[in-house]
Every structure is written in C-alpha cells, then in structure tokens.
Amino acid sequence: MEKTEGEKKMNFDEIYDRKGTHCVKYNAVKTAQRPQDALVMTLADMDLPCCPAIQQAIIERAEHPFYGYQQFDEQLPEVVCAWAKAHSAALLDPRTIQITPSVNKAIALCLRAFTKPGDGILIQNPSYSPFRKVVTLNQRRCVMNELIQKEDHYELDMDDFEAKLQEVRLFILCSPHNPTSKVFTREELDAMLSLCRKYQVTVLADEIHADWVYGTMTAASAVDQNVITILSPSKTFNLQGMQCSFVFIPDANQAQALQHERDSLAYMNNQTFSHAAALAAYSPAGETWLQQAKAYVSQNAEIFKTMLKEADVPLMPMRLQSTFLLWVDCSGCCNNDAEVVDLFENRCHIYGSSGSHYQCEKPFIRLNIAAPRSVIEEAAQRLIHVLSKSDRQEA
Ligand SMILES: Cc1ncc(COP(=O)(O)O)c(C=O)c1O
C-alpha cells in the first residue's frame, strides 16, 4: 500500500540553503558576518524541513484567492486540548482558550493584564532572555530563583523559591525549561504550585516545549487547574513565522482582564495561514513527523556527546531531557563567557548562544542540534581538533 505524506520517512540529512528566506538565524548581525564555513547553532529555529502535511495545508489554503479577515477556526480549541492531553496529561478546557500571536507576546499581554508596574515576577535562572526583557520593559521587576546544577542536570532550590514567592505576584514557569532542558517531575510541580497557591501568586506556565520531551512530561494544568497555560506549535514544528499561540485561562476575571488587554491593542485573530498550519501540526501526520524528528535529534545528541567523550575533551553536555537545544558546560576549558565565545566562534567557527544570554554565571553554551547529522559531526570534530591541540600545546 502506498504511504501517505504523513507516513513517509523524512530525510533530515539534507542541507537546505535558507538564503533569500529572510530568516533571522542566518541574517542576524552577528551570523550575517560569519566565515564561509560557519556552523550556525544559535536560536531555537531548526534546520530540519517542516512536516510535509503542514506545508501542504498552507499551500491548499493559499490556493483560495481570499485572505481577508479571518475567523477563529472552531475545531482548533478541541484539537489543541486533545493534543496537549495526549502529550503531557494537560487538563485544559477548550472554552477557556484565547488565541494570541507569539508566546512572548502572550506573556507580555498576561504581565500587563495581571500585574502592575513595580510588581515582582519570578523566573528560574539560567533563564530565557526574552522573559527578562519583557518583564523589565513593562516596568516590572525580575526576581530570580536559581536552579542548582548537579553534575549533568539541575535541581530546585525550594527554600529560595518559597522566600522569593513572598515578593512576587506572578511566576513564569518555563516547563520544560529553556535553556537547561529540565523536565519538572510531578512532585516538583506539586511542590512549586502548592506554594504559589499558599502565597497567592499567579502561575503562567509557558509549555511551548512540552511536545518535545524524550521521556514523559506532566503539564502544570494536570497538577493545578488554576494555572494559566500557554501553548504553541511554533517550537515543536518550527512554525515561528506563523505567529500562533494559545492561552488557557481558567479564572473568568483573569480571562476578562486579558481580553481587555487584547482589545486595548485592537488585536484580532487574523491568522489565515497559521490556523491551517496548527491543525495540520496537531494531526496524525504531525505526530509521525514529530516522532521522526525527535528520534533524529536524540541521535544527534548521542553522537555529539559520544564523540566528545571518546576524545576526552573538557566539555560536558547536560542531560537532554527535552528540546533540541543542548546546554553544554564549558567550565572544564573556559573561565568565562568571553572564552566560550572565543573557543566556539573564533577558533571553531561554531555559532551558539553563550551562557550570558541566559544570565548564567558559569561558562556555558546552548547549541541548537536540530540540524543535519553532518553538521553535528563537523561541530564535534572541530571542537575535538581545537581542544586536543590546546592540550598538546600545554603539555
Ligand atoms: C521557553 C520559550 N518561550 C517562548 C519562546 C518564544 O516563542 P514565540 O516565538 O512564540 O514568541 C521560546 C523560543 O525559543 C522559548 O524557548
């Protein structure tokens, strides 16, 4: 029997030229001036081709020559909730959905709707920099709860978490966590969310990475049905350009406050292509693509780690629990962020996102490993070559 588009085996080994697509990853000031042989592993934007069913859905929609005011697709709320329930046991009520453009925009809207200038916002550090930016640009205060590195993973500092809760109004729970890839256990979520209830702190669960976990994942809504959840197919399916995210707000007053904030910006859901793309993503064809993509990236991580380990180079990739973003401890060979940048960019021509982007005190780098296998192997080889050479020079 002939395979459907959704069942076909993807070829993730092929290298695509993204020139002319105006993509930020290759056109940002820094990477635009890169050397010819640069490997660009910045930004959470994959170099793997999108799910064919999504591309097909966009083409089919584009074939109809009308792109006017768009109404909310009535199937979408149920489809998103069913998908999230299947992937992370999320308990979401489709009637509480509000469709927003990007996740960062949704977070900004929520901050404005549920807090006031001067309020404290709790973030777990190392942290995704747009969280800090959106908090400070909206005149709120970032209050940090450090995650504690234990060998190749991170653990919670619950005493500090409880102390910090007493000076904030809202907690941005990044689950799974970027950049560490930590997947919080149900017990960890329970501990954090019950304290948030005790101190009446609103929880905003950014679960954009929830579909890309290597084991199982529990959604915050499965533990506490009062949390506000933000979801989007944009990371999992590389649809950042579609500008589509979903906010679920169980509390009616909070829902009204967010609606008011959207109205104040005259925001409508004019997302002609993104609704088609999201429906195709959250489908059996999307699931098939996702399983293949995750398996490919997981193997990329294994190959990269094994190559570094066998060559005995002093870089320690952290355990990859979720995402396609490998968080690498460079403290074995670099003393600070500048040395990490020098090693990766100047000496190896590898562009990643160094620890300072995440307010990380230690020398770290985040590498996007959703790339063709040859890119991953080349990156490992360059690091091995340069780091073994420095060893020889020191001996
Ligand atoms: C945790 C987290 N939230 C939000 C975003 C951004 O999502 P969007 O492009 O929908 O704003 C990212 C992107 O990497 C992310 O890692």
mmCIF file of C-alpha atoms and ligand atoms in Angstrom:
data_model
loop_
_atom_site.group_PDB
_atom_site.id
_atom_site.type_symbol
_atom_site.label_atom_id
_atom_site.label_comp_id
_atom_site.label_asym_id
_atom_site.label_seq_id
_atom_site.Cartn_x
_atom_site.Cartn_y
_atom_site.Cartn_z
ATOM 1 C CA MET A 1 0.000 0.000 0.000
ATOM 2 C CA GLU A 2 1.319 3.453 -0.850
ATOM 3 C CA LYS A 3 2.389 5.538 2.139
ATOM 4 C CA THR A 4 0.588 8.789 2.820
ATOM 5 C CA GLU A 5 2.575 12.050 3.036
ATOM 6 C CA GLY A 6 2.428 11.832 6.806
ATOM 7 C CA GLU A 7 3.936 8.353 6.931
ATOM 8 C CA LYS A 8 6.875 8.957 4.613
ATOM 9 C CA LYS A 9 10.326 8.763 6.147
ATOM 10 C CA MET A 10 11.756 12.232 6.363
ATOM 11 C CA ASN A 11 15.227 12.957 5.058
ATOM 12 C CA PHE A 12 16.743 15.133 7.756
ATOM 13 C CA ASP A 13 20.290 14.663 6.415
ATOM 14 C CA GLU A 14 19.813 17.107 3.578
ATOM 15 C CA ILE A 15 21.297 20.581 3.991
ATOM 16 C CA TYR A 16 18.938 23.332 2.856
ATOM 17 C CA ASP A 17 20.086 26.764 1.766
ATOM 18 C CA ARG A 18 17.936 29.260 3.665
ATOM 19 C CA LYS A 19 19.252 32.253 1.716
ATOM 20 C CA GLY A 20 16.519 34.551 0.497
ATOM 21 C CA THR A 21 14.034 33.413 3.151
ATOM 22 C CA HIS A 22 14.872 36.373 5.422
ATOM 23 C CA CYS A 23 15.424 34.057 8.347
ATOM 24 C CA VAL A 24 16.781 35.697 11.472
ATOM 25 C CA LYS A 25 19.058 32.779 12.312
ATOM 26 C CA TYR A 26 21.334 33.423 9.331
ATOM 27 C CA ASN A 27 20.682 37.135 8.879
ATOM 28 C CA ALA A 28 21.206 38.429 12.429
ATOM 29 C CA VAL A 29 24.030 40.959 12.618
ATOM 30 C CA LYS A 30 26.477 38.506 14.126
ATOM 31 C CA THR A 31 25.771 35.481 11.963
ATOM 32 C CA ALA A 32 25.414 37.510 8.758
ATOM 33 C CA GLN A 33 29.118 38.346 9.037
ATOM 34 C CA ARG A 34 30.112 34.751 9.699
ATOM 35 C CA PRO A 35 33.008 32.999 7.964
ATOM 36 C CA GLN A 36 32.104 30.830 4.958
ATOM 37 C CA ASP A 37 32.465 27.566 6.856
ATOM 38 C CA ALA A 38 30.476 28.692 9.925
ATOM 39 C CA LEU A 39 28.092 26.280 11.616
ATOM 40 C CA VAL A 40 25.127 28.248 12.912
ATOM 41 C CA MET A 41 23.629 26.620 16.005
ATOM 42 C CA THR A 42 22.001 29.660 17.582
ATOM 43 C CA LEU A 43 18.282 30.430 18.058
ATOM 44 C CA ALA A 44 15.568 27.814 18.635
ATOM 45 C CA ASP A 45 14.847 27.525 14.928
ATOM 46 C CA MET A 46 15.545 24.123 13.379
ATOM 47 C CA ASP A 47 17.489 23.393 10.234
ATOM 48 C CA LEU A 48 15.249 20.395 9.571
ATOM 49 C CA PRO A 49 12.465 20.571 6.960
ATOM 50 C CA CYS A 50 8.955 21.131 8.223
ATOM 51 C CA CYS A 51 6.292 18.419 8.337
ATOM 52 C CA PRO A 52 5.020 17.965 4.728
ATOM 53 C CA ALA A 53 1.378 17.880 5.869
ATOM 54 C CA ILE A 54 1.791 21.383 7.324
ATOM 55 C CA GLN A 55 3.344 22.702 4.126
ATOM 56 C CA GLN A 56 0.508 21.089 2.165
ATOM 57 C CA ALA A 57 -2.155 22.660 4.407
ATOM 58 C CA ILE A 58 -0.642 26.106 3.892
ATOM 59 C CA ILE A 59 -0.454 25.601 0.122
ATOM 60 C CA GLU A 60 -4.074 24.432 -0.004
ATOM 61 C CA ARG A 61 -5.208 27.475 1.954
ATOM 62 C CA ALA A 62 -3.078 29.750 -0.237
ATOM 63 C CA GLU A 63 -4.747 28.358 -3.363
ATOM 64 C CA HIS A 64 -8.003 30.020 -2.375
ATOM 65 C CA PRO A 65 -7.523 33.625 -3.528
ATOM 66 C CA PHE A 66 -9.078 35.335 -0.496
ATOM 67 C CA TYR A 67 -7.019 36.336 2.535
ATOM 68 C CA GLY A 68 -9.385 38.682 4.301
ATOM 69 C CA TYR A 69 -10.499 38.996 7.926
ATOM 70 C CA GLN A 70 -10.172 35.603 9.445
ATOM 71 C CA GLN A 71 -12.402 33.895 11.955
ATOM 72 C CA PHE A 72 -11.156 31.643 14.696
ATOM 73 C CA ASP A 73 -11.222 28.018 13.439
ATOM 74 C CA GLU A 74 -13.913 26.343 15.539
ATOM 75 C CA GLN A 75 -12.137 22.943 15.634
ATOM 76 C CA LEU A 76 -8.899 24.394 16.954
ATOM 77 C CA PRO A 77 -9.645 24.627 20.727
ATOM 78 C CA GLU A 78 -10.699 20.958 20.973
ATOM 79 C CA VAL A 79 -7.818 19.816 18.804
ATOM 80 C CA VAL A 80 -5.212 21.703 20.869
ATOM 81 C CA CYS A 81 -6.621 20.399 24.171
ATOM 82 C CA ALA A 82 -6.759 16.782 22.962
ATOM 83 C CA TRP A 83 -3.179 17.008 21.674
ATOM 84 C CA ALA A 84 -1.908 18.502 24.956
ATOM 85 C CA LYS A 85 -3.768 15.875 26.981
ATOM 86 C CA ALA A 86 -2.182 13.090 24.959
ATOM 87 C CA HIS A 87 1.330 14.548 25.191
ATOM 88 C CA SER A 88 1.572 15.945 28.697
ATOM 89 C CA ALA A 89 -1.632 14.926 30.505
ATOM 90 C CA ALA A 90 -2.718 18.580 30.334
ATOM 91 C CA LEU A 91 -6.210 19.256 31.692
ATOM 92 C CA LEU A 92 -7.390 22.218 29.671
ATOM 93 C CA ASP A 93 -10.903 23.425 28.990
ATOM 94 C CA PRO A 94 -11.286 24.383 25.308
ATOM 95 C CA ARG A 95 -13.799 27.074 26.338
ATOM 96 C CA THR A 96 -11.050 28.972 28.159
ATOM 97 C CA ILE A 97 -8.797 29.439 25.118
ATOM 98 C CA GLN A 98 -7.646 32.796 23.774
ATOM 99 C CA ILE A 99 -5.612 32.822 20.577
ATOM 100 C CA THR A 100 -2.558 35.055 20.646
ATOM 101 C CA PRO A 101 0.237 35.737 18.163
ATOM 102 C CA SER A 102 3.549 34.516 19.639
ATOM 103 C CA VAL A 103 4.200 33.045 23.070
ATOM 104 C CA ASN A 104 6.356 36.005 24.041
ATOM 105 C CA LYS A 105 3.546 38.355 23.036
ATOM 106 C CA ALA A 106 1.117 36.259 25.107
ATOM 107 C CA ILE A 107 3.449 36.537 28.109
ATOM 108 C CA ALA A 108 3.703 40.306 27.670
ATOM 109 C CA LEU A 109 -0.096 40.585 27.472
ATOM 110 C CA CYS A 110 -0.501 38.477 30.616
ATOM 111 C CA LEU A 111 2.057 40.544 32.540
ATOM 112 C CA ARG A 112 0.171 43.691 31.627
ATOM 113 C CA ALA A 113 -3.203 42.153 32.427
ATOM 114 C CA PHE A 114 -2.371 40.516 35.776
ATOM 115 C CA THR A 115 0.354 42.680 37.341
ATOM 116 C CA LYS A 116 1.224 46.344 37.849
ATOM 117 C CA PRO A 117 4.412 48.310 37.236
ATOM 118 C CA GLY A 118 6.853 47.624 40.073
ATOM 119 C CA ASP A 119 5.481 44.108 40.783
ATOM 120 C CA GLY A 120 7.937 41.252 41.166
ATOM 121 C CA ILE A 121 7.906 38.456 38.577
ATOM 122 C CA LEU A 122 9.571 35.163 39.478
ATOM 123 C CA ILE A 123 11.805 33.482 36.876
ATOM 124 C CA GLN A 124 14.018 30.439 37.264
ATOM 125 C CA ASN A 125 17.614 31.007 36.274
ATOM 126 C CA PRO A 126 19.503 30.318 33.951
ATOM 127 C CA SER A 127 16.710 31.937 32.018
ATOM 128 C CA TYR A 128 15.422 32.581 28.526
ATOM 129 C CA SER A 129 16.352 36.251 27.931
ATOM 130 C CA PRO A 130 13.026 37.484 26.409
ATOM 131 C CA PHE A 131 11.345 36.705 29.763
ATOM 132 C CA ARG A 132 13.650 39.174 31.494
ATOM 133 C CA LYS A 133 13.343 41.682 28.696
ATOM 134 C CA VAL A 134 9.559 41.663 28.598
ATOM 135 C CA VAL A 135 9.395 41.981 32.400
ATOM 136 C CA THR A 136 11.759 44.944 32.599
ATOM 137 C CA LEU A 137 10.426 46.732 29.509
ATOM 138 C CA ASN A 138 6.988 46.585 31.107
ATOM 139 C CA GLN A 139 8.399 48.149 34.298
ATOM 140 C CA ARG A 140 8.034 45.007 36.384
ATOM 141 C CA ARG A 141 10.914 43.507 38.414
ATOM 142 C CA CYS A 142 12.672 40.209 37.696
ATOM 143 C CA VAL A 143 13.093 38.121 40.835
ATOM 144 C CA MET A 144 15.366 35.150 40.240
ATOM 145 C CA ASN A 145 15.241 31.651 41.685
ATOM 146 C CA GLU A 146 18.462 29.863 40.733
ATOM 147 C CA LEU A 147 18.259 26.270 39.544
ATOM 148 C CA ILE A 148 21.082 24.278 41.108
ATOM 149 C CA GLN A 149 23.422 22.367 38.811
ATOM 150 C CA LYS A 150 24.119 18.828 39.992
ATOM 151 C CA GLU A 151 26.589 17.173 37.628
ATOM 152 C CA ASP A 152 24.664 16.843 34.352
ATOM 153 C CA HIS A 153 21.241 18.129 35.456
ATOM 154 C CA TYR A 154 19.516 20.789 37.541
ATOM 155 C CA GLU A 155 17.536 20.608 40.760
ATOM 156 C CA LEU A 156 15.245 23.033 42.570
ATOM 157 C CA ASP A 157 16.167 25.253 45.480
ATOM 158 C CA MET A 158 12.780 25.175 47.204
ATOM 159 C CA ASP A 159 13.794 27.280 50.221
ATOM 160 C CA ASP A 160 14.832 30.093 47.934
ATOM 161 C CA PHE A 161 11.718 29.541 45.781
ATOM 162 C CA GLU A 162 9.455 29.984 48.805
ATOM 163 C CA ALA A 163 11.362 33.059 50.011
ATOM 164 C CA LYS A 164 11.133 34.684 46.566
ATOM 165 C CA LEU A 165 7.411 33.926 46.236
ATOM 166 C CA GLN A 166 6.803 36.347 49.047
ATOM 167 C CA GLU A 167 7.942 39.284 46.943
ATOM 168 C CA VAL A 168 6.250 38.487 43.614
ATOM 169 C CA ARG A 169 2.787 38.491 42.054
ATOM 170 C CA LEU A 170 3.419 36.161 39.160
ATOM 171 C CA PHE A 171 5.653 33.180 38.397
ATOM 172 C CA ILE A 172 6.675 32.388 34.819
ATOM 173 C CA LEU A 173 7.059 28.625 34.913
ATOM 174 C CA CYS A 174 9.067 27.573 31.883
ATOM 175 C CA SER A 175 8.189 23.898 31.557
ATOM 176 C CA PRO A 176 10.132 22.138 30.117
ATOM 177 C CA HIS A 177 12.850 24.585 30.976
ATOM 178 C CA ASN A 178 14.874 26.541 28.435
ATOM 179 C CA PRO A 179 17.928 26.533 28.333
ATOM 180 C CA THR A 180 18.560 23.593 30.724
ATOM 181 C CA SER A 181 16.018 21.231 29.033
ATOM 182 C CA LYS A 182 14.884 20.191 32.518
ATOM 183 C CA VAL A 183 11.536 18.397 32.642
ATOM 184 C CA PHE A 184 9.957 19.005 36.032
ATOM 185 C CA THR A 185 8.621 15.910 37.761
ATOM 186 C CA ARG A 186 5.048 15.828 39.025
ATOM 187 C CA GLU A 187 6.411 16.056 42.582
ATOM 188 C CA GLU A 188 8.479 19.145 41.741
ATOM 189 C CA LEU A 189 5.480 20.774 40.081
ATOM 190 C CA ASP A 190 3.298 19.900 43.019
ATOM 191 C CA ALA A 191 5.777 21.439 45.459
ATOM 192 C CA MET A 192 6.097 24.664 43.427
ATOM 193 C CA LEU A 193 2.418 25.076 42.602
ATOM 194 C CA SER A 194 1.157 24.438 46.116
ATOM 195 C CA LEU A 195 3.485 27.188 47.389
ATOM 196 C CA CYS A 196 2.198 29.500 44.663
ATOM 197 C CA ARG A 197 -1.335 28.828 45.929
ATOM 198 C CA LYS A 198 -0.230 29.484 49.511
ATOM 199 C CA TYR A 199 1.227 32.890 48.596
ATOM 200 C CA GLN A 200 -1.483 33.669 46.010
ATOM 201 C CA VAL A 201 0.982 34.002 43.173
ATOM 202 C CA THR A 202 -0.424 33.691 39.654
ATOM 203 C CA VAL A 203 1.283 30.955 37.629
ATOM 204 C CA LEU A 204 1.920 31.426 33.944
ATOM 205 C CA ALA A 205 3.071 28.078 32.539
ATOM 206 C CA ASP A 206 4.960 28.523 29.283
ATOM 207 C CA GLU A 207 4.733 24.987 27.877
ATOM 208 C CA ILE A 208 5.937 25.775 24.381
ATOM 209 C CA HIS A 209 8.476 22.918 24.625
ATOM 210 C CA ALA A 210 6.015 20.391 26.108
ATOM 211 C CA ASP A 211 5.683 18.272 22.973
ATOM 212 C CA TRP A 212 9.415 17.764 22.572
ATOM 213 C CA VAL A 213 10.377 15.639 25.583
ATOM 214 C CA TYR A 214 12.341 12.402 25.466
ATOM 215 C CA GLY A 215 10.540 10.735 28.369
ATOM 216 C CA THR A 216 7.192 11.722 29.822
ATOM 217 C CA MET A 217 6.088 15.157 30.878
ATOM 218 C CA THR A 218 3.383 16.379 33.245
ATOM 219 C CA ALA A 219 1.685 19.643 32.390
ATOM 220 C CA ALA A 220 1.142 22.181 35.173
ATOM 221 C CA SER A 221 -2.618 22.053 34.494
ATOM 222 C CA ALA A 222 -2.608 18.356 35.435
ATOM 223 C CA VAL A 223 -1.394 19.339 38.896
ATOM 224 C CA ASP A 224 -3.266 22.597 39.467
ATOM 225 C CA GLN A 225 -6.212 23.613 37.347
ATOM 226 C CA ASN A 226 -5.872 27.298 38.185
ATOM 227 C CA VAL A 227 -2.626 27.856 36.323
ATOM 228 C CA ILE A 228 -2.630 29.815 33.091
ATOM 229 C CA THR A 229 -1.134 27.713 30.315
ATOM 230 C CA ILE A 230 0.468 28.941 27.105
ATOM 231 C CA LEU A 231 0.946 26.503 24.239
ATOM 232 C CA SER A 232 2.060 26.798 20.647
ATOM 233 C CA PRO A 233 3.065 24.515 17.783
ATOM 234 C CA SER A 234 5.796 27.003 16.878
ATOM 235 C CA LYS A 235 8.834 25.360 18.524
ATOM 236 C CA THR A 236 7.901 21.723 18.006
ATOM 237 C CA PHE A 237 7.052 22.183 14.347
ATOM 238 C CA ASN A 238 9.315 25.152 13.556
ATOM 239 C CA LEU A 239 6.394 27.470 12.797
ATOM 240 C CA GLN A 240 7.702 30.633 14.458
ATOM 241 C CA GLY A 241 6.820 32.646 11.369
ATOM 242 C CA MET A 242 3.158 31.617 11.728
ATOM 243 C CA GLN A 243 2.702 33.640 14.923
ATOM 244 C CA CYS A 244 0.188 31.447 16.676
ATOM 245 C CA SER A 245 -0.117 30.580 20.339
ATOM 246 C CA PHE A 246 -2.896 29.647 22.736
ATOM 247 C CA VAL A 247 -3.526 30.908 26.255
ATOM 248 C CA PHE A 248 -5.845 28.948 28.548
ATOM 249 C CA ILE A 249 -7.185 30.987 31.470
ATOM 250 C CA PRO A 250 -9.465 29.105 33.863
ATOM 251 C CA ASP A 251 -10.384 32.132 36.021
ATOM 252 C CA ALA A 252 -13.154 34.247 34.462
ATOM 253 C CA ASN A 253 -11.876 37.557 35.877
ATOM 254 C CA GLN A 254 -8.379 36.934 34.619
ATOM 255 C CA ALA A 255 -9.785 35.896 31.233
ATOM 256 C CA GLN A 256 -11.660 39.180 31.066
ATOM 257 C CA ALA A 257 -8.540 41.134 32.045
ATOM 258 C CA LEU A 258 -6.563 39.503 29.228
ATOM 259 C CA GLN A 259 -9.368 40.128 26.745
ATOM 260 C CA HIS A 260 -9.327 43.772 27.820
ATOM 261 C CA GLU A 261 -5.581 43.994 27.218
ATOM 262 C CA ARG A 262 -6.045 42.487 23.732
ATOM 263 C CA ASP A 263 -8.886 44.893 22.971
ATOM 264 C CA SER A 264 -6.740 47.825 24.081
ATOM 265 C CA LEU A 265 -4.297 46.834 21.329
ATOM 266 C CA ALA A 266 -7.120 46.187 18.852
ATOM 267 C CA TYR A 267 -5.772 42.673 18.441
ATOM 268 C CA MET A 268 -7.760 40.294 16.209
ATOM 269 C CA ASN A 269 -7.059 36.699 15.232
ATOM 270 C CA ASN A 270 -6.217 37.418 11.627
ATOM 271 C CA GLN A 271 -4.077 34.345 11.219
ATOM 272 C CA THR A 272 -5.137 32.949 7.861
ATOM 273 C CA PHE A 273 -2.254 30.517 7.406
ATOM 274 C CA SER A 274 -1.396 29.744 10.996
ATOM 275 C CA HIS A 275 -4.742 28.129 11.759
ATOM 276 C CA ALA A 276 -4.299 25.763 8.805
ATOM 277 C CA ALA A 277 -0.727 25.062 9.906
ATOM 278 C CA ALA A 278 -1.687 24.401 13.546
ATOM 279 C CA LEU A 279 -4.469 21.988 12.575
ATOM 280 C CA ALA A 280 -2.087 20.048 10.337
ATOM 281 C CA ALA A 281 0.574 20.015 13.075
ATOM 282 C CA TYR A 282 -1.789 18.595 15.685
ATOM 283 C CA SER A 283 -2.731 15.646 13.487
ATOM 284 C CA PRO A 284 -1.546 12.048 12.967
ATOM 285 C CA ALA A 285 0.774 13.282 10.183
ATOM 286 C CA GLY A 286 2.224 15.864 12.587
ATOM 287 C CA GLU A 287 2.728 13.138 15.195
ATOM 288 C CA THR A 288 4.572 10.925 12.708
ATOM 289 C CA TRP A 289 6.885 13.769 11.722
ATOM 290 C CA LEU A 290 7.483 14.670 15.380
ATOM 291 C CA GLN A 291 8.457 11.116 16.333
ATOM 292 C CA GLN A 292 10.940 11.004 13.455
ATOM 293 C CA ALA A 293 12.363 14.451 14.211
ATOM 294 C CA LYS A 294 12.773 13.721 17.921
ATOM 295 C CA ALA A 295 14.483 10.390 17.220
ATOM 296 C CA TYR A 296 16.850 12.097 14.764
ATOM 297 C CA VAL A 297 17.750 14.890 17.197
ATOM 298 C CA SER A 298 18.142 12.467 20.077
ATOM 299 C CA GLN A 299 20.657 10.532 17.983
ATOM 300 C CA ASN A 300 22.412 13.800 17.113
ATOM 301 C CA ALA A 301 22.825 14.426 20.838
ATOM 302 C CA GLU A 302 24.146 10.921 21.455
ATOM 303 C CA ILE A 303 26.647 11.146 18.599
ATOM 304 C CA PHE A 304 27.875 14.580 19.692
ATOM 305 C CA LYS A 305 28.267 13.503 23.329
ATOM 306 C CA THR A 306 29.977 10.220 22.432
ATOM 307 C CA MET A 307 32.447 11.911 20.086
ATOM 308 C CA LEU A 308 33.421 14.458 22.766
ATOM 309 C CA LYS A 309 33.639 11.798 25.453
ATOM 310 C CA GLU A 310 35.781 9.431 23.406
ATOM 311 C CA ALA A 311 38.162 12.279 22.567
ATOM 312 C CA ASP A 312 38.198 13.203 26.258
ATOM 313 C CA VAL A 313 37.621 16.909 25.625
ATOM 314 C CA PRO A 314 36.645 19.002 28.656
ATOM 315 C CA LEU A 315 33.106 19.916 27.533
ATOM 316 C CA MET A 316 30.126 18.460 29.372
ATOM 317 C CA PRO A 317 26.768 18.444 27.570
ATOM 318 C CA MET A 318 23.990 18.350 30.139
ATOM 319 C CA ARG A 319 21.446 15.528 30.073
ATOM 320 C CA LEU A 320 18.999 16.300 27.259
ATOM 321 C CA GLN A 321 15.552 15.794 28.776
ATOM 322 C CA SER A 322 13.612 17.847 26.240
ATOM 323 C CA THR A 323 14.010 20.256 23.297
ATOM 324 C CA PHE A 324 16.590 20.297 20.522
ATOM 325 C CA LEU A 325 18.819 22.654 22.495
ATOM 326 C CA LEU A 326 21.899 21.152 24.081
ATOM 327 C CA TRP A 327 23.167 23.007 27.158
ATOM 328 C CA VAL A 328 26.902 22.481 27.408
ATOM 329 C CA ASP A 329 29.051 23.123 30.480
ATOM 330 C CA CYS A 330 32.345 24.588 29.253
ATOM 331 C CA SER A 331 33.905 25.186 32.666
ATOM 332 C CA GLY A 332 36.439 22.412 32.018
ATOM 333 C CA CYS A 333 38.208 24.566 29.423
ATOM 334 C CA CYS A 334 36.855 28.136 29.679
ATOM 335 C CA ASN A 335 36.938 30.538 32.585
ATOM 336 C CA ASN A 336 34.222 32.914 31.417
ATOM 337 C CA ASP A 337 31.743 33.788 28.681
ATOM 338 C CA ALA A 338 34.339 35.604 26.549
ATOM 339 C CA GLU A 339 36.465 32.467 26.463
ATOM 340 C CA VAL A 340 33.456 30.367 25.430
ATOM 341 C CA VAL A 341 32.742 32.759 22.559
ATOM 342 C CA ASP A 342 36.419 32.740 21.570
ATOM 343 C CA LEU A 343 36.576 28.941 21.570
ATOM 344 C CA PHE A 344 33.377 28.373 19.635
ATOM 345 C CA GLU A 345 33.226 31.336 17.270
ATOM 346 C CA ASN A 346 36.827 32.371 16.657
ATOM 347 C CA ARG A 347 38.582 29.045 16.883
ATOM 348 C CA CYS A 348 35.905 26.618 15.678
ATOM 349 C CA HIS A 349 33.563 28.829 13.640
ATOM 350 C CA ILE A 350 30.591 27.447 15.563
ATOM 351 C CA TYR A 351 27.892 29.941 16.498
ATOM 352 C CA GLY A 352 25.826 29.077 19.563
ATOM 353 C CA SER A 353 24.176 31.073 22.346
ATOM 354 C CA SER A 354 26.645 31.545 25.197
ATOM 355 C CA GLY A 355 25.679 31.456 28.871
ATOM 356 C CA SER A 356 25.487 35.219 29.349
ATOM 357 C CA HIS A 357 22.317 35.253 27.209
ATOM 358 C CA TYR A 358 20.718 33.190 29.952
ATOM 359 C CA GLN A 359 22.233 35.131 32.864
ATOM 360 C CA CYS A 360 24.264 32.037 33.681
ATOM 361 C CA GLU A 361 27.214 32.669 35.993
ATOM 362 C CA LYS A 362 29.217 29.713 34.693
ATOM 363 C CA PRO A 363 30.758 29.324 31.222
ATOM 364 C CA PHE A 364 28.071 27.532 29.211
ATOM 365 C CA ILE A 365 26.816 27.468 25.641
ATOM 366 C CA ARG A 366 23.464 26.413 24.178
ATOM 367 C CA LEU A 367 23.735 24.627 20.854
ATOM 368 C CA ASN A 368 20.776 24.025 18.566
ATOM 369 C CA ILE A 369 21.240 20.426 17.436
ATOM 370 C CA ALA A 370 18.152 20.198 15.204
ATOM 371 C CA ALA A 371 20.416 20.131 12.185
ATOM 372 C CA PRO A 372 21.566 17.578 9.605
ATOM 373 C CA ARG A 373 23.829 14.899 11.120
ATOM 374 C CA SER A 374 26.861 16.069 9.119
ATOM 375 C CA VAL A 375 26.665 19.485 10.845
ATOM 376 C CA ILE A 376 26.677 17.861 14.287
ATOM 377 C CA GLU A 377 29.612 15.615 13.426
ATOM 378 C CA GLU A 378 31.554 18.510 11.937
ATOM 379 C CA ALA A 379 30.939 20.620 15.054
ATOM 380 C CA ALA A 380 32.197 17.821 17.310
ATOM 381 C CA GLN A 381 35.247 17.255 15.098
ATOM 382 C CA ARG A 382 36.200 20.934 15.151
ATOM 383 C CA LEU A 383 35.907 21.111 18.934
ATOM 384 C CA ILE A 384 37.935 17.938 19.345
ATOM 385 C CA HIS A 385 40.597 19.211 16.959
ATOM 386 C CA VAL A 386 40.968 22.599 18.650
ATOM 387 C CA LEU A 387 40.745 21.330 22.206
ATOM 388 C CA SER A 388 43.167 18.438 21.641
ATOM 389 C CA LYS A 389 45.589 20.924 20.025
ATOM 390 C CA SER A 390 45.435 23.192 23.091
ATOM 391 C CA ASP A 391 46.132 20.119 25.253
ATOM 392 C CA ARG A 392 49.214 19.322 23.213
ATOM 393 C CA GLN A 393 50.401 22.917 23.454
ATOM 394 C CA GLU A 394 50.012 22.892 27.239
ATOM 395 C CA ALA A 395 51.856 19.544 27.645
HETATM 396 C C1 LIG B 1 10.512 28.981 26.632
HETATM 397 C C2 LIG B 1 10.210 29.781 25.409
HETATM 398 N N1 LIG B 1 9.140 30.591 25.389
HETATM 399 C C3 LIG B 1 8.835 31.332 24.299
HETATM 400 C C4 LIG B 1 9.619 31.268 23.172
HETATM 401 C C5 LIG B 1 9.274 32.132 22.006
HETATM 402 O O1 LIG B 1 8.120 31.729 21.411
HETATM 403 P P1 LIG B 1 7.439 32.683 20.310
HETATM 404 O O2 LIG B 1 8.355 32.701 19.142
HETATM 405 O O3 LIG B 1 6.129 32.034 20.040
HETATM 406 O O4 LIG B 1 7.329 34.014 20.968
HETATM 407 C C6 LIG B 1 10.734 30.428 23.147
HETATM 408 C C7 LIG B 1 11.584 30.375 21.964
HETATM 409 O O5 LIG B 1 12.606 29.778 21.911
HETATM 410 C C8 LIG B 1 11.044 29.677 24.295
HETATM 411 O O6 LIG B 1 12.101 28.858 24.324
#
